[in-house]
Amino acid sequence: MIRITLIGSGNVAQHLIKTFTKSELVEIVQVFSRKKETLASLIEFDKITSDFEDLKEADLYIIAVSDKAIADVSKQLPFQNRIVVHTSGAASLDVLDSKNRKGVFYPLQTFSKSKEIDFSTVPLCLEAENTFDFRVLETVGKSISNAVFAINSDQRKALHVAAVFVNNFTNHLYQIGQEICEEHQVPFEVLKPLIKETAEKINTLDPIDAQTGPAKRHDSNTIEAHLEYLTNVNQKNIYKILTQSIQNNGKTF
C-alpha cells in the first residue's frame, strides 16, 4: 500500500481524491486544503489539514495547485528527501524545491468539478529524477489508469501546447458556433452529432486525412460567402486564419 498526501483542493485534486479512494494499492494519508470545508464531502474531515506543519509522513506527496503556486508550496513543505511531485502540464520539474526528490504526475485531461471522469482512460505522464522514484509513480499511476507514460519535461510541454489546440481552442470554437446559432435562432443541438462524428473520426483517420470543408476544397465562393455573412469581426478573423492554415496544411511559407 502506497501512502499518499495530496496538497490542493481544486479540480485536479478533487478528482484524484475520488479516484485514489477507490484504489486498492493507494491510501490517502492526508489532504492539505486552506479551506477544510471545500473537501469535507470527499474525505474524512480528520484527514484534512490547513497547516503544513501538521503534514504526516507519506510515501508520496502530490502538489495539485495552480502553476504559479507550485514553487511556493514546495518550499513550505517541512521535510526533506521525500518524493514530491506536481500535476502540471506546463511547469518543469525544476520548479519544485530541491530539498526533496522531484517528479511529475500529470493527468492529461480536462477537469470540471461537476463532470465525473473515468480515470482508467486518462493518460498519466510521469517523470522523476531516479528509477526508484519513477517506479513508485508508475505503481500509483497504474493503480488508477491503463495509460501510463514516461514523459520528460520537454515532451510534456509539447503535449500541453498540443492539448491547448485540441481542447481549449476547440471548445472556444464550439462557443463561437453556439453564438452564431443563437444569434439566428437555431438550436445548437443540431450541431452535436457533427461534433461527435468529427471527434470519433480520428480514432481511425489521421486529422489531416479527416479534414473536410470549403477550406480543404479551396471552395473560394463558399468561403467568401461565409465571410460576407459573418458580421462579428473576431469571428471573421478567426475564420480567415483557420481557412489559411487548413489550405497550407498547417504550415507557413
XYZ file of N, CA and C in Angstrom:
759
model
N 0.847 -1.196 0.000
C 0.000 0.000 0.000
C 0.885 1.251 0.000
N 0.706 2.113 -0.992
C 1.477 3.351 -1.075
C 0.678 4.472 -0.427
N 1.323 5.130 0.531
C 0.660 6.185 1.297
C 0.888 7.537 0.612
N -0.233 8.230 0.334
C -0.169 9.471 -0.436
C -0.759 10.636 0.354
N -0.109 11.787 0.226
C -0.669 13.042 0.719
C -0.904 13.952 -0.476
N -2.107 14.473 -0.582
C -2.463 15.394 -1.659
C -2.472 16.811 -1.117
N -1.889 17.724 -1.881
C -1.851 19.120 -1.472
C -2.593 19.949 -2.518
N -3.767 20.443 -2.148
C -4.590 21.213 -3.067
C -6.043 20.830 -2.936
N -6.925 21.695 -3.419
C -8.360 21.431 -3.304
C -9.141 21.791 -4.566
N -8.424 22.025 -5.673
C -9.069 22.395 -6.922
C -9.599 21.191 -7.695
N -9.887 21.404 -8.989
C -10.476 20.356 -9.823
C -9.639 19.077 -9.856
N -8.335 19.224 -10.131
C -7.479 18.045 -10.247
C -7.400 17.312 -8.913
N -7.179 18.058 -7.832
C -7.082 17.448 -6.509
C -8.349 16.686 -6.156
N -9.497 17.270 -6.434
C -10.757 16.622 -6.074
C -10.983 15.345 -6.866
N -10.625 15.357 -8.138
C -10.765 14.139 -8.943
C -9.785 13.061 -8.494
N -8.581 13.463 -8.105
C -7.608 12.492 -7.613
C -8.066 11.883 -6.291
N -8.653 12.688 -5.424
C -9.176 12.162 -4.155
C -10.227 11.086 -4.438
N -11.166 11.390 -5.321
C -12.224 10.432 -5.652
C -11.636 9.147 -6.227
N -10.626 9.289 -7.076
C -10.040 8.136 -7.757
C -9.179 7.292 -6.824
N -8.303 7.945 -6.066
C -7.425 7.211 -5.145
C -8.219 6.494 -4.057
N -9.349 7.067 -3.673
C -10.189 6.449 -2.646
C -10.671 5.064 -3.088
N -10.792 4.872 -4.399
C -11.276 3.600 -4.947
C -10.154 2.592 -5.187
N -8.890 3.039 -5.128
C -7.755 2.175 -5.441
C -7.415 1.264 -4.271
N -7.080 0.017 -4.576
C -6.685 -0.942 -3.537
C -5.199 -0.875 -3.235
N -4.431 -0.134 -4.048
C -2.985 -0.066 -3.866
C -2.526 1.244 -3.247
N -3.465 2.164 -3.075
C -3.126 3.502 -2.592
C -3.970 3.864 -1.380
N -3.336 4.504 -0.425
C -4.058 5.025 0.738
C -3.801 6.524 0.848
N -4.864 7.320 0.903
C -4.700 8.749 1.126
C -4.514 8.979 2.621
N -3.317 9.364 2.995
C -2.995 9.618 4.398
C -3.590 10.943 4.847
N -3.493 11.935 3.957
C -3.884 13.283 4.338
C -4.088 14.143 3.089
N -4.868 15.195 3.263
C -5.058 16.181 2.200
C -4.877 17.567 2.804
N -4.111 18.409 2.109
C -3.929 19.784 2.565
C -4.864 20.690 1.782
N -5.639 21.494 2.511
C -6.513 22.487 1.894
C -6.614 23.683 2.816
N -6.450 24.882 2.279
C -6.529 26.081 3.117
C -7.936 26.248 3.694
N -8.936 25.741 2.962
C -10.308 25.752 3.460
C -10.766 24.299 3.586
N -10.790 23.779 4.795
C -11.105 22.372 5.018
C -12.481 21.987 4.486
N -13.432 22.893 4.615
C -14.811 22.569 4.214
C -14.935 22.280 2.721
N -13.974 22.753 1.923
C -14.010 22.511 0.474
C -13.988 21.025 0.157
N -13.295 20.239 0.988
C -13.114 18.811 0.717
C -13.896 17.909 1.669
N -14.692 18.507 2.522
C -15.378 17.748 3.575
C -16.294 16.663 3.031
N -16.819 16.841 1.837
C -17.737 15.852 1.265
C -17.006 14.719 0.564
N -15.682 14.838 0.418
C -14.908 13.862 -0.359
C -14.080 12.918 0.498
N -13.701 13.355 1.697
C -12.813 12.545 2.525
C -13.060 12.864 4.000
N -12.671 11.931 4.857
C -12.887 12.144 6.281
C -12.268 13.470 6.731
N -13.026 14.206 7.554
C -12.602 15.547 7.947
C -11.281 15.522 8.720
N -11.041 14.453 9.481
C -9.809 14.402 10.275
C -8.564 14.120 9.428
N -8.772 13.829 8.134
C -7.637 13.651 7.227
C -7.267 14.944 6.508
N -8.016 15.998 6.760
C -7.768 17.283 6.097
C -7.029 18.219 7.053
N -5.966 18.851 6.550
C -5.242 19.830 7.351
C -5.054 21.118 6.558
N -4.941 22.225 7.278
C -4.656 23.505 6.637
C -3.325 24.076 7.138
N -2.547 23.215 7.771
C -1.267 23.627 8.347
C -0.158 22.708 7.820
N 0.809 23.286 7.113
C 1.910 22.485 6.567
C 2.677 21.743 7.665
N 2.758 22.329 8.832
C 3.498 21.703 9.928
C 2.823 20.424 10.431
N 1.553 20.267 10.102
C 0.810 19.079 10.546
C 0.842 17.934 9.539
N 1.569 18.122 8.444
C 1.608 17.069 7.426
C 2.268 15.801 7.970
N 1.587 14.683 7.752
C 2.093 13.398 8.242
C 3.049 12.784 7.217
N 3.800 11.789 7.661
C 4.741 11.117 6.759
C 3.978 10.275 5.739
N 4.419 10.361 4.488
C 3.797 9.591 3.414
C 4.880 9.147 2.439
N 4.521 8.220 1.556
C 5.479 7.749 0.543
C 5.574 8.712 -0.635
N 4.495 9.470 -0.833
C 4.413 10.353 -1.991
C 3.547 11.558 -1.660
N 4.040 12.735 -2.055
C 3.290 13.983 -1.858
C 2.978 14.565 -3.238
N 1.704 14.743 -3.513
C 1.275 15.249 -4.823
C 0.753 16.669 -4.655
N 1.445 17.625 -5.273
C 1.028 19.027 -5.239
C 0.117 19.291 -6.433
N -1.162 19.502 -6.165
C -2.146 19.759 -7.225
C -2.725 21.150 -7.017
N -1.903 22.153 -7.354
C -2.302 23.550 -7.203
C -2.042 24.263 -8.529
N -2.370 25.548 -8.609
C -2.109 26.313 -9.823
C -0.612 26.365 -10.089
N -0.238 26.500 -11.353
C 1.179 26.502 -11.734
C 1.980 27.558 -10.975
N 1.390 28.737 -10.803
C 2.137 29.825 -10.159
C 2.367 29.580 -8.673
N 1.617 28.636 -8.081
C 1.740 28.379 -6.643
C 2.648 27.192 -6.318
N 3.045 26.421 -7.325
C 3.804 25.183 -7.078
C 5.104 25.449 -6.333
N 5.888 26.406 -6.815
C 7.197 26.675 -6.210
C 7.048 27.078 -4.747
N 6.113 27.965 -4.474
C 5.931 28.445 -3.104
C 5.476 27.322 -2.179
N 4.547 26.484 -2.667
C 4.068 25.373 -1.850
C 5.195 24.389 -1.552
N 5.988 24.062 -2.562
C 7.063 23.083 -2.362
C 8.113 23.600 -1.377
N 8.334 24.914 -1.342
C 9.286 25.500 -0.396
C 8.771 25.413 1.036
N 7.447 25.441 1.203
C 6.865 25.444 2.549
C 6.784 24.051 3.179
N 7.025 23.015 2.402
C 6.942 21.661 2.956
C 8.024 21.465 4.027
N 7.652 21.031 5.218
C 8.579 20.995 6.360
C 9.364 19.696 6.478
N 9.836 19.157 5.366
C 10.611 17.915 5.407
C 11.555 17.876 4.208
N 12.424 16.868 4.189
C 13.413 16.736 3.121
C 13.496 15.288 2.640
N 14.047 15.126 1.438
C 14.355 13.817 0.854
C 13.143 12.890 0.759
N 11.993 13.452 0.455
C 10.809 12.648 0.168
C 10.380 12.909 -1.278
N 9.545 12.041 -1.812
C 9.110 12.202 -3.201
C 7.986 13.222 -3.258
N 8.256 14.340 -3.935
C 7.274 15.411 -4.091
C 7.079 15.659 -5.585
N 5.844 15.597 -6.039
C 5.553 15.774 -7.466
C 4.469 16.836 -7.647
N 4.428 17.407 -8.847
C 3.313 18.293 -9.182
C 2.509 17.686 -10.328
N 1.348 18.249 -10.604
C 0.437 17.688 -11.606
C 0.312 18.579 -12.843
N 1.239 19.513 -13.011
C 1.128 20.490 -14.095
C 1.632 19.951 -15.430
N 0.976 20.374 -16.499
C 1.442 20.026 -17.827
C 2.468 21.009 -18.345
N 2.464 22.239 -17.812
C 3.330 23.290 -18.341
C 4.574 23.544 -17.501
N 4.502 23.298 -16.190
C 5.632 23.598 -15.300
C 6.704 22.519 -15.401
N 7.966 22.929 -15.341
C 9.064 21.972 -15.429
C 9.263 21.266 -14.095
N 10.106 20.256 -14.138
C 10.476 19.530 -12.919
C 11.194 20.461 -11.937
N 11.960 21.405 -12.492
C 12.819 22.253 -11.680
C 12.074 23.281 -10.840
N 10.787 23.457 -11.066
C 10.031 24.425 -10.274
C 9.870 23.960 -8.835
N 10.032 22.653 -8.608
C 9.934 22.091 -7.259
C 11.211 22.351 -6.470
N 11.080 22.578 -5.178
C 12.222 22.843 -4.312
C 13.150 21.621 -4.268
N 14.450 21.871 -4.342
C 15.431 20.789 -4.447
C 15.688 20.049 -3.137
N 15.079 20.478 -2.020
C 15.295 19.769 -0.757
C 14.630 18.392 -0.767
N 13.683 18.188 -1.712
C 13.027 16.891 -1.844
C 13.296 16.287 -3.220
N 12.997 15.011 -3.386
C 13.166 14.328 -4.674
C 11.976 14.693 -5.556
N 12.297 15.178 -6.746
C 11.276 15.819 -7.577
C 10.694 14.877 -8.634
N 9.433 15.113 -8.965
C 8.789 14.335 -10.005
C 7.539 15.030 -10.522
N 6.938 14.417 -11.546
C 5.707 14.943 -12.145
C 4.708 13.812 -12.298
N 3.457 14.105 -11.943
C 2.350 13.158 -12.079
C 1.237 13.929 -12.776
N 1.323 13.987 -14.125
C 0.449 14.864 -14.918
C -0.663 14.076 -15.607
N -1.905 14.246 -15.151
C -3.039 13.620 -15.842
C -3.474 14.498 -17.016
N -3.323 13.984 -18.224
C -3.629 14.781 -19.409
C -5.128 14.652 -19.718
N -5.884 15.520 -19.087
C -7.335 15.516 -19.269
C -7.870 16.878 -18.846
N -9.068 17.208 -19.306
C -9.735 18.422 -18.849
C -10.645 18.056 -17.686
N -10.566 18.835 -16.612
C -11.311 18.505 -15.400
C -12.289 19.609 -15.027
N -13.507 19.218 -14.721
C -14.515 20.116 -14.162
C -15.097 19.421 -12.940
N -15.342 20.180 -11.893
C -15.826 19.576 -10.647
C -17.120 18.805 -10.853
N -17.999 19.307 -11.713
C -19.332 18.720 -11.870
C -19.381 17.552 -12.855
N -18.256 17.276 -13.543
C -18.240 16.222 -14.557
C -17.349 15.076 -14.090
N -17.947 13.892 -13.909
C -17.191 12.720 -13.483
C -16.245 12.261 -14.591
N -15.092 11.727 -14.190
C -14.071 11.269 -15.126
C -13.757 9.794 -14.868
N -13.675 9.027 -15.947
C -13.213 7.647 -15.840
C -11.693 7.663 -15.913
N -11.036 7.619 -14.758
C -9.590 7.768 -14.714
C -8.854 6.619 -15.389
N -9.517 5.496 -15.578
C -8.838 4.359 -16.206
C -8.415 4.674 -17.640
N -9.035 5.692 -18.255
C -8.711 6.062 -19.637
C -7.853 7.319 -19.714
N -7.562 7.934 -18.583
C -6.804 9.188 -18.573
C -5.308 8.911 -18.717
N -4.639 9.469 -19.733
C -3.185 9.303 -19.850
C -2.477 9.991 -18.683
N -1.588 9.269 -18.029
C -0.791 9.830 -16.943
C 0.654 9.956 -17.415
N 1.169 11.171 -17.426
C 2.528 11.441 -17.888
C 3.435 11.593 -16.670
N 4.408 10.698 -16.540
C 5.227 10.629 -15.341
C 6.681 11.009 -15.622
N 7.284 11.656 -14.633
C 8.706 11.999 -14.715
C 9.278 11.987 -13.307
N 10.497 11.510 -13.169
C 11.171 11.501 -11.868
C 12.670 11.605 -12.085
N 13.385 11.937 -11.014
C 14.835 12.133 -11.111
C 15.612 10.822 -11.065
N 15.000 9.762 -10.533
C 15.697 8.482 -10.477
C 14.734 7.325 -10.693
N 15.288 6.161 -10.956
C 14.483 4.989 -11.321
C 13.559 4.555 -10.196
N 14.046 4.565 -8.954
C 13.209 4.122 -7.834
C 11.966 4.991 -7.706
N 12.146 6.307 -7.740
C 11.005 7.207 -7.595
C 10.033 7.058 -8.769
N 10.601 6.833 -9.972
C 9.718 6.633 -11.125
C 8.863 5.383 -10.929
N 9.458 4.321 -10.395
C 8.695 3.077 -10.176
C 7.553 3.299 -9.189
N 7.788 4.140 -8.177
C 6.716 4.467 -7.231
C 5.581 5.184 -7.969
N 5.941 6.174 -8.769
C 4.928 6.914 -9.533
C 4.202 5.984 -10.505
N 4.952 5.083 -11.134
C 4.367 4.156 -12.092
C 3.369 3.224 -11.408
N 3.708 2.742 -10.219
C 2.802 1.864 -9.470
C 1.518 2.601 -9.112
N 1.672 3.835 -8.645
C 0.498 4.652 -8.306
C -0.332 4.913 -9.562
N 0.349 5.274 -10.644
C -0.363 5.573 -11.888
C -1.144 4.382 -12.408
N -0.507 3.216 -12.414
C -1.168 2.021 -12.935
C -2.293 1.525 -12.027
N -2.319 2.003 -10.787
C -3.408 1.615 -9.890
C -4.715 2.328 -10.233
N -4.627 3.392 -11.050
C -5.844 4.148 -11.398
C -6.044 4.315 -12.903
N -5.005 4.043 -13.710
C -5.117 4.283 -15.152
C -4.477 3.160 -15.958
N -5.032 2.936 -17.140
C -4.475 1.947 -18.073
C -3.560 2.604 -19.101
N -3.298 3.895 -18.930
C -2.487 4.635 -19.905
C -1.426 5.443 -19.169
N -0.289 4.813 -18.874
C 0.778 5.446 -18.111
C 2.014 5.576 -19.000
N 2.590 6.798 -19.046
C 3.704 7.057 -19.959
C 4.853 7.762 -19.244
N 6.076 7.420 -19.639
C 7.265 8.151 -19.188
C 7.457 9.324 -20.147
N 7.270 10.542 -19.636
C 7.332 11.742 -20.470
C 8.245 12.760 -19.796
N 9.298 13.217 -20.494
C 10.184 14.202 -19.879
C 9.586 15.605 -19.965
N 10.246 16.572 -19.343
C 9.690 17.928 -19.242
C 9.463 18.569 -20.602
N 10.399 18.380 -21.527
C 10.246 18.980 -22.857
C 9.076 18.338 -23.605
N 8.965 17.027 -23.534
C 7.851 16.336 -24.191
C 6.515 16.747 -23.573
N 6.510 16.922 -22.260
C 5.279 17.301 -21.571
C 4.842 18.708 -21.983
N 5.816 19.592 -22.172
C 5.491 20.943 -22.642
C 4.870 20.890 -24.032
N 5.428 20.036 -24.904
C 4.864 19.875 -26.246
C 3.439 19.335 -26.175
N 3.230 18.329 -25.305
C 1.881 17.770 -25.130
C 0.905 18.819 -24.630
N 1.364 19.665 -23.711
C 0.480 20.677 -23.132
C 0.066 21.703 -24.178
N 1.020 22.119 -25.006
C 0.694 23.060 -26.090
C -0.289 22.417 -27.065
N -0.013 21.159 -27.433
C -0.908 20.443 -28.343
C -2.302 20.299 -27.733
N -2.347 20.055 -26.419
C -3.629 19.892 -25.733
C -4.440 21.182 -25.757
N -3.758 22.325 -25.677
C -4.468 23.603 -25.762
C -5.167 23.732 -27.115
N -4.488 23.295 -28.175
C -5.098 23.355 -29.508
C -6.308 22.425 -29.605
N -6.138 21.166 -29.196
C -7.207 20.187 -29.434
C -8.334 20.272 -28.416
N -8.072 20.914 -27.270
C -9.108 21.004 -26.242
C -9.609 22.430 -26.037
N -8.747 23.309 -25.541
C -9.175 24.664 -25.200
C -9.631 25.457 -26.412
N -8.810 25.431 -27.478
C -9.177 26.183 -28.673
C -10.412 25.585 -29.347
N -10.466 24.248 -29.384
C -11.625 23.595 -29.991
C -12.902 23.947 -29.238
N -12.826 23.930 -27.911
C -14.009 24.276 -27.123
C -14.430 25.722 -27.372
N -13.439 26.614 -27.565
C -13.770 28.011 -27.868
C -14.501 28.109 -29.206
N -14.101 27.265 -30.150
C -14.799 27.253 -31.446
C -16.223 26.738 -31.274
N -16.433 25.785 -30.361
C -17.803 25.359 -30.045
C -18.614 26.558 -29.552
N -17.990 27.364 -28.690
C -18.683 28.541 -28.154
C -19.079 29.493 -29.281
N -18.155 29.724 -30.214
C -18.466 30.606 -31.342
C -19.601 30.026 -32.167
N -19.551 28.715 -32.418
C -20.633 28.068 -33.168
C -21.975 28.235 -32.465
N -21.966 28.092 -31.139
C -23.202 28.257 -30.379
C -23.710 29.693 -30.473
N -22.793 30.658 -30.407
C -23.188 32.064 -30.509
C -23.832 32.366 -31.859
N -23.263 31.805 -32.929
C -23.824 32.020 -34.270
C -25.212 31.405 -34.360
N -25.355 30.194 -33.800
C -26.669 29.539 -33.809
C -27.695 30.359 -33.044
N -27.332 30.781 -31.842
C -28.279 31.521 -31.008
C -28.662 32.850 -31.633
N -27.707 33.492 -32.308
C -27.980 34.771 -32.965
C -29.053 34.623 -34.037
N -29.126 33.426 -34.628
C -30.074 33.209 -35.729
C -31.165 32.200 -35.362
N -31.384 32.037 -34.036
C -32.469 31.196 -33.513
C -32.428 29.755 -34.036
N -31.214 29.204 -34.074
C -31.042 27.804 -34.473
C -30.567 27.020 -33.244
N -31.189 25.881 -32.916
C -30.736 25.108 -31.754
C -29.307 24.583 -31.951
N -28.438 24.826 -30.986
C -27.055 24.344 -31.055
C -27.009 22.817 -31.094
N -28.053 22.168 -30.544
C -28.120 20.700 -30.519
C -28.027 20.095 -31.917
N -28.427 20.867 -32.925
C -28.375 20.370 -34.304
C -26.941 20.026 -34.703
N -25.961 20.727 -34.115
C -24.561 20.521 -34.475
C -23.882 19.395 -33.679
N -24.502 18.934 -32.616
C -23.826 17.974 -31.733
C -23.499 16.636 -32.398
N -24.355 16.074 -33.264
C -23.958 14.843 -33.972
C -22.726 15.061 -34.863
N -22.616 16.250 -35.455
C -21.455 16.572 -36.282
C -20.196 16.663 -35.425
N -20.322 17.293 -34.261
C -19.195 17.407 -33.343
C -18.722 16.013 -32.923
N -19.682 15.154 -32.593
C -19.350 13.794 -32.150
C -18.663 13.003 -33.259
N -19.185 13.068 -34.472
C -18.613 12.317 -35.587
C -17.209 12.828 -35.918
N -17.006 14.140 -35.856
C -15.695 14.722 -36.125
C -14.657 14.211 -35.128
N -15.044 14.142 -33.847
C -14.127 13.663 -32.818
C -13.836 12.175 -32.985
N -14.859 11.403 -33.330
C -14.692 9.956 -33.448
C -13.867 9.564 -34.668
N -13.865 10.398 -35.700
C -13.133 10.071 -36.928
C -11.647 9.846 -36.696
N -11.068 10.612 -35.744
C -9.615 10.500 -35.569
C -9.214 9.220 -34.836
N -10.204 8.383 -34.477
C -9.873 7.050 -33.973
C -9.415 6.130 -35.098
N -9.798 6.473 -36.315
C -9.450 5.633 -37.468
C -8.688 6.389 -38.556
N -8.681 7.714 -38.481
C -8.000 8.522 -39.500
C -7.066 9.522 -38.833
N -5.949 9.840 -39.495
C -5.140 10.967 -39.051
C -5.924 12.254 -39.290
N -5.754 13.268 -38.435
C -6.513 14.511 -38.612
C -6.403 15.113 -40.010
N -5.217 15.037 -40.602
C -5.044 15.629 -41.928
C -5.903 14.904 -42.966
N -6.128 13.596 -42.764
C -6.957 12.825 -43.699
C -8.449 12.987 -43.402
N -8.775 13.379 -42.177
C -10.182 13.551 -41.788
C -10.714 14.930 -42.149
N -9.820 15.845 -42.550
C -10.232 17.224 -42.819
C -11.178 17.299 -44.013
N -12.273 18.023 -43.845
C -13.215 18.296 -44.928
C -13.562 19.770 -44.898
N -14.476 20.195 -45.774
C -14.980 21.566 -45.720
C -14.478 22.439 -46.853
N -14.994 23.662 -46.928
C -14.670 24.563 -48.045
C -13.195 24.945 -48.118
N -12.520 25.069 -46.966
C -11.099 25.414 -46.998
C -10.296 24.278 -47.623
N -10.593 23.046 -47.219
C -9.915 21.870 -47.767
C -10.133 21.778 -49.279
N -11.352 22.105 -49.717
C -11.704 22.017 -51.152
C -11.251 23.242 -51.937
N -10.724 24.246 -51.222
C -10.393 25.533 -51.854
C -11.614 26.104 -52.568
N -12.751 26.006 -51.890
C -14.027 26.495 -52.438
C -14.151 27.987 -52.123
N -13.562 28.815 -52.968
C -13.487 30.256 -52.704
C -14.858 30.923 -52.677
N -15.803 30.434 -53.468
C -17.138 31.034 -53.470
C -17.821 30.891 -52.107
N -17.762 29.680 -51.541
C -18.378 29.440 -50.230
C -17.647 30.211 -49.144
N -16.314 30.229 -49.210
C -15.522 30.951 -48.209
C -15.877 32.437 -48.221
N -15.941 33.030 -49.387
C -16.283 34.450 -49.481
C -17.703 34.717 -48.996
N -18.611 33.785 -49.278
C -19.993 33.946 -48.824
C -20.072 33.893 -47.295
N -19.307 32.983 -46.692
C -19.274 32.884 -45.228
C -18.714 34.161 -44.605
N -17.624 34.666 -45.177
C -17.011 35.885 -44.645
C -17.937 37.080 -44.776
N -18.676 37.125 -45.854
C -19.640 38.217 -46.045
C -20.800 38.096 -45.055
N -21.163 36.852 -44.733
C -22.286 36.608 -43.824
C -21.937 36.974 -42.385
N -20.679 36.719 -41.989
C -20.255 37.000 -40.619
C -20.124 38.497 -40.390
N -20.765 38.984 -39.343
C -20.697 40.407 -39.012
C -19.774 40.675 -37.827
N -19.498 39.638 -37.030
C -18.608 39.767 -35.880
C -17.158 39.745 -36.371
N -16.418 40.823 -36.087
C -15.049 40.954 -36.597
C -14.152 39.839 -36.070
N -14.298 39.476 -34.792
C -13.491 38.417 -34.207
C -13.743 37.090 -34.909
N -15.014 36.758 -35.129
C -15.362 35.519 -35.829
C -14.815 35.527 -37.251
N -14.899 36.664 -37.908
C -14.400 36.773 -39.280
C -12.895 36.547 -39.349
N -12.158 37.142 -38.395
C -10.697 36.994 -38.385
C -10.280 35.547 -38.099
N -10.967 34.908 -37.143
C -10.661 33.508 -36.839
C -10.946 32.628 -38.048
N -12.038 32.882 -38.716
C -12.400 32.115 -39.923
C -11.278 32.242 -40.964
N -10.779 33.461 -41.167
C -9.725 33.686 -42.168
C -8.437 32.940 -41.791
N -8.041 33.037 -40.511
C -6.790 32.408 -40.057
C -6.860 30.893 -40.194
N -7.975 30.306 -39.765
C -8.105 28.852 -39.826
C -8.222 28.361 -41.269
N -8.910 29.129 -42.100
C -9.020 28.762 -43.513
C -7.643 28.722 -44.163
N -6.839 29.756 -43.898
C -5.499 29.813 -44.473
C -4.636 28.671 -43.951
N -4.761 28.362 -42.653
C -3.971 27.282 -42.067
C -4.329 25.933 -42.679
N -5.611 25.689 -42.871
C -6.053 24.432 -43.499
C -5.524 24.336 -44.928
N -5.606 25.427 -45.654
C -5.153 25.405 -47.043
C -3.644 25.249 -47.147
N -2.923 25.658 -46.108
C -1.463 25.485 -46.096
C -1.058 24.184 -45.392
N -2.049 23.355 -45.047
C -1.793 22.138 -44.256
C -1.059 22.456 -42.956
N -1.407 23.581 -42.333
C -0.834 23.946 -41.052
C 0.564 24.528 -41.139
N 1.103 24.720 -42.347
C 2.472 25.200 -42.497
C 2.461 26.650 -42.997
N 3.518 27.378 -42.690
C 3.683 28.723 -43.215
C 4.743 28.679 -44.313
N 4.617 29.605 -45.248
C 5.556 29.610 -46.375
C 6.219 30.971 -46.494
